[in-house]
Amino acid sequence: MFAPVYKVKLHKQRLTTLLKHRQKLLQQGVFSLARFSVIDNQLLNHLYTLSDLKSDAPTDYFAGKSLTQVSELTWQALCELALNNDEHSDIYRVVACDLFYSPVSDITAHFNNLRNTQQLAHFELLQHHRDHWQLNGLKALRTSILEGKEQPPEVVKKIVFSQPLTISESHAAILHEDFNIAFATLVNSYCAGHEDVSDKLFKVFAKTADELQKAQLLALAGLLNDSRWYEPCALFCKANPDHCLFVLSHFVYKQALPLVMDLMAVAVTQQSAYAAWLTLTDRPLAKAEKMSVVSDNSEVKPQSGINLDDAEHARQAFAMQKGEQLLMGISFSKANSVQKLEKLAGSIVQRVIAPHFEHSIACALFHVQQSASQWQSLLSEKAEGDHAA
């Protein structure tokens, strides 16, 4: 009589562990697609089992429904179910990504209906299907948002300003006091391949004081191959070492490696810069003699130094390989990034490859982490399309 309960306990423990592993993996920004696929598949397997044993389970994730029944719901019903069980939002995101393959048939009409009924919070889940980013006829809404007459959820602002914009709309959005609007517009410009993205980015960066927002802007700058950003990046990382790894990991151009190396020579940024170095190069470095680090309370603590001569040798070796960009030790160029990075997944990989896709999909890839199956499907479709062309 205890066997079912014992099994439920094991499945629940394993589910909790897998969710933690998945979150930790996503935070890395770059990782193996194969490993990601294993975690996502195991997550779904445990969810199916727990939902089938719900009468014995200590946690009901789907309001009395089995996962099979949930997968047969409409998007509307799924979103309503998720909003009523927001403590399991991470699980509903997995379900939306991997079990709801077909998008809403007319997403623009659905969007307008949700707007009229004040249910735009549904887009917290709807955003996880790339086709839901393809909205039409929203110029009046963008004007209303820019003028402060409407304040939709942040996710909606991102999607609304990820559509093709007029020059005047883009200018007004980039200068807008709402950072989410300005950043979404900058990403829009990056995904569209505009040549003046860096100049626009400098304008927003100059008037932004929030350190998290500055980190987001610098991460975007790292994808642009503009050496003018190296000094602002170095200054920011030294002042905000907690954001150093995130920012530097986006500086995927080989000519930025000296920036990473310089920050590996600074005590306060050494470990974060080295972690970014590994993300970019996948090349561990020899250790140098120990150096001293002075903490905030003036205590002196020994810390292992990084052998920068070894780093320079590695940098020169990478420079000799074809391709101007580098991620996980893989040299690639804009032209072959999809093929070269096909075995990797993660937010940084998506952001590097995003401009190769149709515009609204590209914006979705920049902002929203795809599941393993979604990313594999996208890469396969891209490969088939390129082959047919």
mmCIF file with all atom_site columns, C-alpha atoms in Angstrom, residues 62-153:
data_model
loop_
_atom_site.group_PDB
_atom_site.id
_atom_site.type_symbol
_atom_site.label_atom_id
_atom_site.label_alt_id
_atom_site.label_comp_id
_atom_site.label_asym_id
_atom_site.label_entity_id
_atom_site.label_seq_id
_atom_site.pdbx_PDB_ins_code
_atom_site.Cartn_x
_atom_site.Cartn_y
_atom_site.Cartn_z
_atom_site.occupancy
_atom_site.B_iso_or_equiv
_atom_site.pdbx_formal_charge
_atom_site.auth_seq_id
_atom_site.auth_comp_id
_atom_site.auth_asym_id
_atom_site.auth_atom_id
_atom_site.pdbx_PDB_model_num
ATOM 1  C CA . PHE A 1 62  ? -2.966  21.024 -12.957 1.00 0.00 ? 62  PHE A CA 1
ATOM 2  C CA . ALA A 1 63  ? -6.133  21.534 -10.886 1.00 0.00 ? 63  ALA A CA 1
ATOM 3  C CA . GLY A 1 64  ? -7.233  17.903 -10.965 1.00 0.00 ? 64  GLY A CA 1
ATOM 4  C CA . LYS A 1 65  ? -6.355  17.315 -14.621 1.00 0.00 ? 65  LYS A CA 1
ATOM 5  C CA . SER A 1 66  ? -3.834  14.869 -16.010 1.00 0.00 ? 66  SER A CA 1
ATOM 6  C CA . LEU A 1 67  ? -1.089  16.278 -18.204 1.00 0.00 ? 67  LEU A CA 1
ATOM 7  C CA . THR A 1 68  ? -2.671  14.534 -21.187 1.00 0.00 ? 68  THR A CA 1
ATOM 8  C CA . GLN A 1 69  ? -5.897  16.435 -20.519 1.00 0.00 ? 69  GLN A CA 1
ATOM 9  C CA . VAL A 1 70  ? -3.967  19.690 -20.124 1.00 0.00 ? 70  VAL A CA 1
ATOM 10 C CA . SER A 1 71  ? -2.238  19.176 -23.482 1.00 0.00 ? 71  SER A CA 1
ATOM 11 C CA . GLU A 1 72  ? -5.681  19.034 -25.136 1.00 0.00 ? 72  GLU A CA 1
ATOM 12 C CA . LEU A 1 73  ? -6.778  22.425 -23.769 1.00 0.00 ? 73  LEU A CA 1
ATOM 13 C CA . THR A 1 74  ? -6.958  25.599 -25.836 1.00 0.00 ? 74  THR A CA 1
ATOM 14 C CA . TRP A 1 75  ? -4.338  28.295 -25.312 1.00 0.00 ? 75  TRP A CA 1
ATOM 15 C CA . GLN A 1 76  ? -7.019  30.381 -23.591 1.00 0.00 ? 76  GLN A CA 1
ATOM 16 C CA . ALA A 1 77  ? -7.793  27.603 -21.111 1.00 0.00 ? 77  ALA A CA 1
ATOM 17 C CA . LEU A 1 78  ? -4.114  26.891 -20.502 1.00 0.00 ? 78  LEU A CA 1
ATOM 18 C CA . CYS A 1 79  ? -3.404  30.552 -19.731 1.00 0.00 ? 79  CYS A CA 1
ATOM 19 C CA . GLU A 1 80  ? -6.361  30.740 -17.339 1.00 0.00 ? 80  GLU A CA 1
ATOM 20 C CA . LEU A 1 81  ? -5.219  27.569 -15.599 1.00 0.00 ? 81  LEU A CA 1
ATOM 21 C CA . ALA A 1 82  ? -1.679  28.937 -15.281 1.00 0.00 ? 82  ALA A CA 1
ATOM 22 C CA . LEU A 1 83  ? -2.849  32.264 -13.861 1.00 0.00 ? 83  LEU A CA 1
ATOM 23 C CA . ASN A 1 84  ? -4.791  30.379 -11.180 1.00 0.00 ? 84  ASN A CA 1
ATOM 24 C CA . ASN A 1 85  ? -1.709  28.297 -10.322 1.00 0.00 ? 85  ASN A CA 1
ATOM 25 C CA . ASP A 1 86  ? 1.045   30.894 -10.597 1.00 0.00 ? 86  ASP A CA 1
ATOM 26 C CA . GLU A 1 87  ? 3.128   29.116 -7.939  1.00 0.00 ? 87  GLU A CA 1
ATOM 27 C CA . HIS A 1 88  ? 3.893   26.538 -10.659 1.00 0.00 ? 88  HIS A CA 1
ATOM 28 C CA . SER A 1 89  ? 4.701   29.045 -13.410 1.00 0.00 ? 89  SER A CA 1
ATOM 29 C CA . ASP A 1 90  ? 7.980   27.311 -14.278 1.00 0.00 ? 90  ASP A CA 1
ATOM 30 C CA . ILE A 1 91  ? 6.103   24.068 -14.973 1.00 0.00 ? 91  ILE A CA 1
ATOM 31 C CA . TYR A 1 92  ? 3.477   25.791 -17.118 1.00 0.00 ? 92  TYR A CA 1
ATOM 32 C CA . ARG A 1 93  ? 6.225   27.372 -19.218 1.00 0.00 ? 93  ARG A CA 1
ATOM 33 C CA . VAL A 1 94  ? 7.630   23.922 -19.951 1.00 0.00 ? 94  VAL A CA 1
ATOM 34 C CA . VAL A 1 95  ? 4.158   22.664 -20.834 1.00 0.00 ? 95  VAL A CA 1
ATOM 35 C CA . ALA A 1 96  ? 3.459   25.630 -23.121 1.00 0.00 ? 96  ALA A CA 1
ATOM 36 C CA . CYS A 1 97  ? 6.783   25.183 -24.918 1.00 0.00 ? 97  CYS A CA 1
ATOM 37 C CA . ASP A 1 98  ? 6.708   21.423 -25.405 1.00 0.00 ? 98  ASP A CA 1
ATOM 38 C CA . LEU A 1 99  ? 3.048   20.391 -25.571 1.00 0.00 ? 99  LEU A CA 1
ATOM 39 C CA . PHE A 1 100 ? 1.355   23.310 -27.332 1.00 0.00 ? 100 PHE A CA 1
ATOM 40 C CA . TYR A 1 101 ? 2.885   23.030 -30.791 1.00 0.00 ? 101 TYR A CA 1
ATOM 41 C CA . SER A 1 102 ? 0.189   24.903 -32.731 1.00 0.00 ? 102 SER A CA 1
ATOM 42 C CA . PRO A 1 103 ? -0.233  28.641 -32.192 1.00 0.00 ? 103 PRO A CA 1
ATOM 43 C CA . VAL A 1 104 ? -3.490  30.563 -31.835 1.00 0.00 ? 104 VAL A CA 1
ATOM 44 C CA . SER A 1 105 ? -4.933  30.631 -35.357 1.00 0.00 ? 105 SER A CA 1
ATOM 45 C CA . ASP A 1 106 ? -5.358  34.425 -35.530 1.00 0.00 ? 106 ASP A CA 1
ATOM 46 C CA . ILE A 1 107 ? -3.056  35.864 -32.909 1.00 0.00 ? 107 ILE A CA 1
ATOM 47 C CA . THR A 1 108 ? -3.789  39.505 -33.779 1.00 0.00 ? 108 THR A CA 1
ATOM 48 C CA . ALA A 1 109 ? -7.542  39.015 -33.301 1.00 0.00 ? 109 ALA A CA 1
ATOM 49 C CA . HIS A 1 110 ? -6.850  37.070 -30.092 1.00 0.00 ? 110 HIS A CA 1
ATOM 50 C CA . PHE A 1 111 ? -4.563  39.871 -28.881 1.00 0.00 ? 111 PHE A CA 1
ATOM 51 C CA . ASN A 1 112 ? -7.256  42.498 -29.502 1.00 0.00 ? 112 ASN A CA 1
ATOM 52 C CA . ASN A 1 113 ? -9.828  40.384 -27.681 1.00 0.00 ? 113 ASN A CA 1
ATOM 53 C CA . LEU A 1 114 ? -7.498  39.974 -24.683 1.00 0.00 ? 114 LEU A CA 1
ATOM 54 C CA . ARG A 1 115 ? -6.826  43.696 -24.739 1.00 0.00 ? 115 ARG A CA 1
ATOM 55 C CA . ASN A 1 116 ? -10.550 44.501 -24.740 1.00 0.00 ? 116 ASN A CA 1
ATOM 56 C CA . THR A 1 117 ? -11.193 42.095 -21.855 1.00 0.00 ? 117 THR A CA 1
ATOM 57 C CA . GLN A 1 118 ? -8.095  43.198 -19.907 1.00 0.00 ? 118 GLN A CA 1
ATOM 58 C CA . GLN A 1 119 ? -6.490  39.765 -20.093 1.00 0.00 ? 119 GLN A CA 1
ATOM 59 C CA . LEU A 1 120 ? -3.157  40.661 -21.688 1.00 0.00 ? 120 LEU A CA 1
ATOM 60 C CA . ALA A 1 121 ? -1.413  38.892 -18.804 1.00 0.00 ? 121 ALA A CA 1
ATOM 61 C CA . HIS A 1 122 ? -2.057  35.744 -20.885 1.00 0.00 ? 122 HIS A CA 1
ATOM 62 C CA . PHE A 1 123 ? 0.977   36.724 -22.934 1.00 0.00 ? 123 PHE A CA 1
ATOM 63 C CA . GLU A 1 124 ? 3.225   35.605 -20.092 1.00 0.00 ? 124 GLU A CA 1
ATOM 64 C CA . LEU A 1 125 ? 2.564   32.141 -21.560 1.00 0.00 ? 125 LEU A CA 1
ATOM 65 C CA . LEU A 1 126 ? 1.608   33.056 -25.119 1.00 0.00 ? 126 LEU A CA 1
ATOM 66 C CA . GLN A 1 127 ? 5.046   34.608 -25.673 1.00 0.00 ? 127 GLN A CA 1
ATOM 67 C CA . HIS A 1 128 ? 6.578   31.132 -25.556 1.00 0.00 ? 128 HIS A CA 1
ATOM 68 C CA . HIS A 1 129 ? 5.293   30.298 -29.040 1.00 0.00 ? 129 HIS A CA 1
ATOM 69 C CA . ARG A 1 130 ? 7.289   32.204 -31.638 1.00 0.00 ? 130 ARG A CA 1
ATOM 70 C CA . ASP A 1 131 ? 4.283   32.717 -33.954 1.00 0.00 ? 131 ASP A CA 1
ATOM 71 C CA . HIS A 1 132 ? 2.556   34.724 -31.232 1.00 0.00 ? 132 HIS A CA 1
ATOM 72 C CA . TRP A 1 133 ? 5.083   37.506 -31.834 1.00 0.00 ? 133 TRP A CA 1
ATOM 73 C CA . GLN A 1 134 ? 3.686   38.149 -35.318 1.00 0.00 ? 134 GLN A CA 1
ATOM 74 C CA . LEU A 1 135 ? 1.071   40.817 -34.673 1.00 0.00 ? 135 LEU A CA 1
ATOM 75 C CA . ASN A 1 136 ? -0.353  43.234 -37.231 1.00 0.00 ? 136 ASN A CA 1
ATOM 76 C CA . GLY A 1 137 ? -1.990  46.659 -37.189 1.00 0.00 ? 137 GLY A CA 1
ATOM 77 C CA . LEU A 1 138 ? -0.767  47.869 -33.800 1.00 0.00 ? 138 LEU A CA 1
ATOM 78 C CA . LYS A 1 139 ? 0.332   51.371 -34.777 1.00 0.00 ? 139 LYS A CA 1
ATOM 79 C CA . ALA A 1 140 ? -2.509  53.025 -32.835 1.00 0.00 ? 140 ALA A CA 1
ATOM 80 C CA . LEU A 1 141 ? -1.660  50.977 -29.751 1.00 0.00 ? 141 LEU A CA 1
ATOM 81 C CA . ARG A 1 142 ? 2.036   51.874 -29.997 1.00 0.00 ? 142 ARG A CA 1
ATOM 82 C CA . THR A 1 143 ? 1.101   55.550 -30.184 1.00 0.00 ? 143 THR A CA 1
ATOM 83 C CA . SER A 1 144 ? -1.146  55.167 -27.160 1.00 0.00 ? 144 SER A CA 1
ATOM 84 C CA . ILE A 1 145 ? 1.624   53.455 -25.189 1.00 0.00 ? 145 ILE A CA 1
ATOM 85 C CA . LEU A 1 146 ? 4.233   56.037 -26.189 1.00 0.00 ? 146 LEU A CA 1
ATOM 86 C CA . GLU A 1 147 ? 1.892   58.824 -25.071 1.00 0.00 ? 147 GLU A CA 1
ATOM 87 C CA . GLY A 1 148 ? 1.299   57.090 -21.730 1.00 0.00 ? 148 GLY A CA 1
ATOM 88 C CA . LYS A 1 149 ? -2.400  56.496 -22.334 1.00 0.00 ? 149 LYS A CA 1
ATOM 89 C CA . GLU A 1 150 ? -2.055  52.722 -21.964 1.00 0.00 ? 150 GLU A CA 1
ATOM 90 C CA . GLN A 1 151 ? 0.228   50.699 -19.695 1.00 0.00 ? 151 GLN A CA 1
ATOM 91 C CA . PRO A 1 152 ? 0.118   47.046 -20.800 1.00 0.00 ? 152 PRO A CA 1
ATOM 92 C CA . PRO A 1 153 ? 2.238   44.354 -19.084 1.00 0.00 ? 153 PRO A CA 1
#
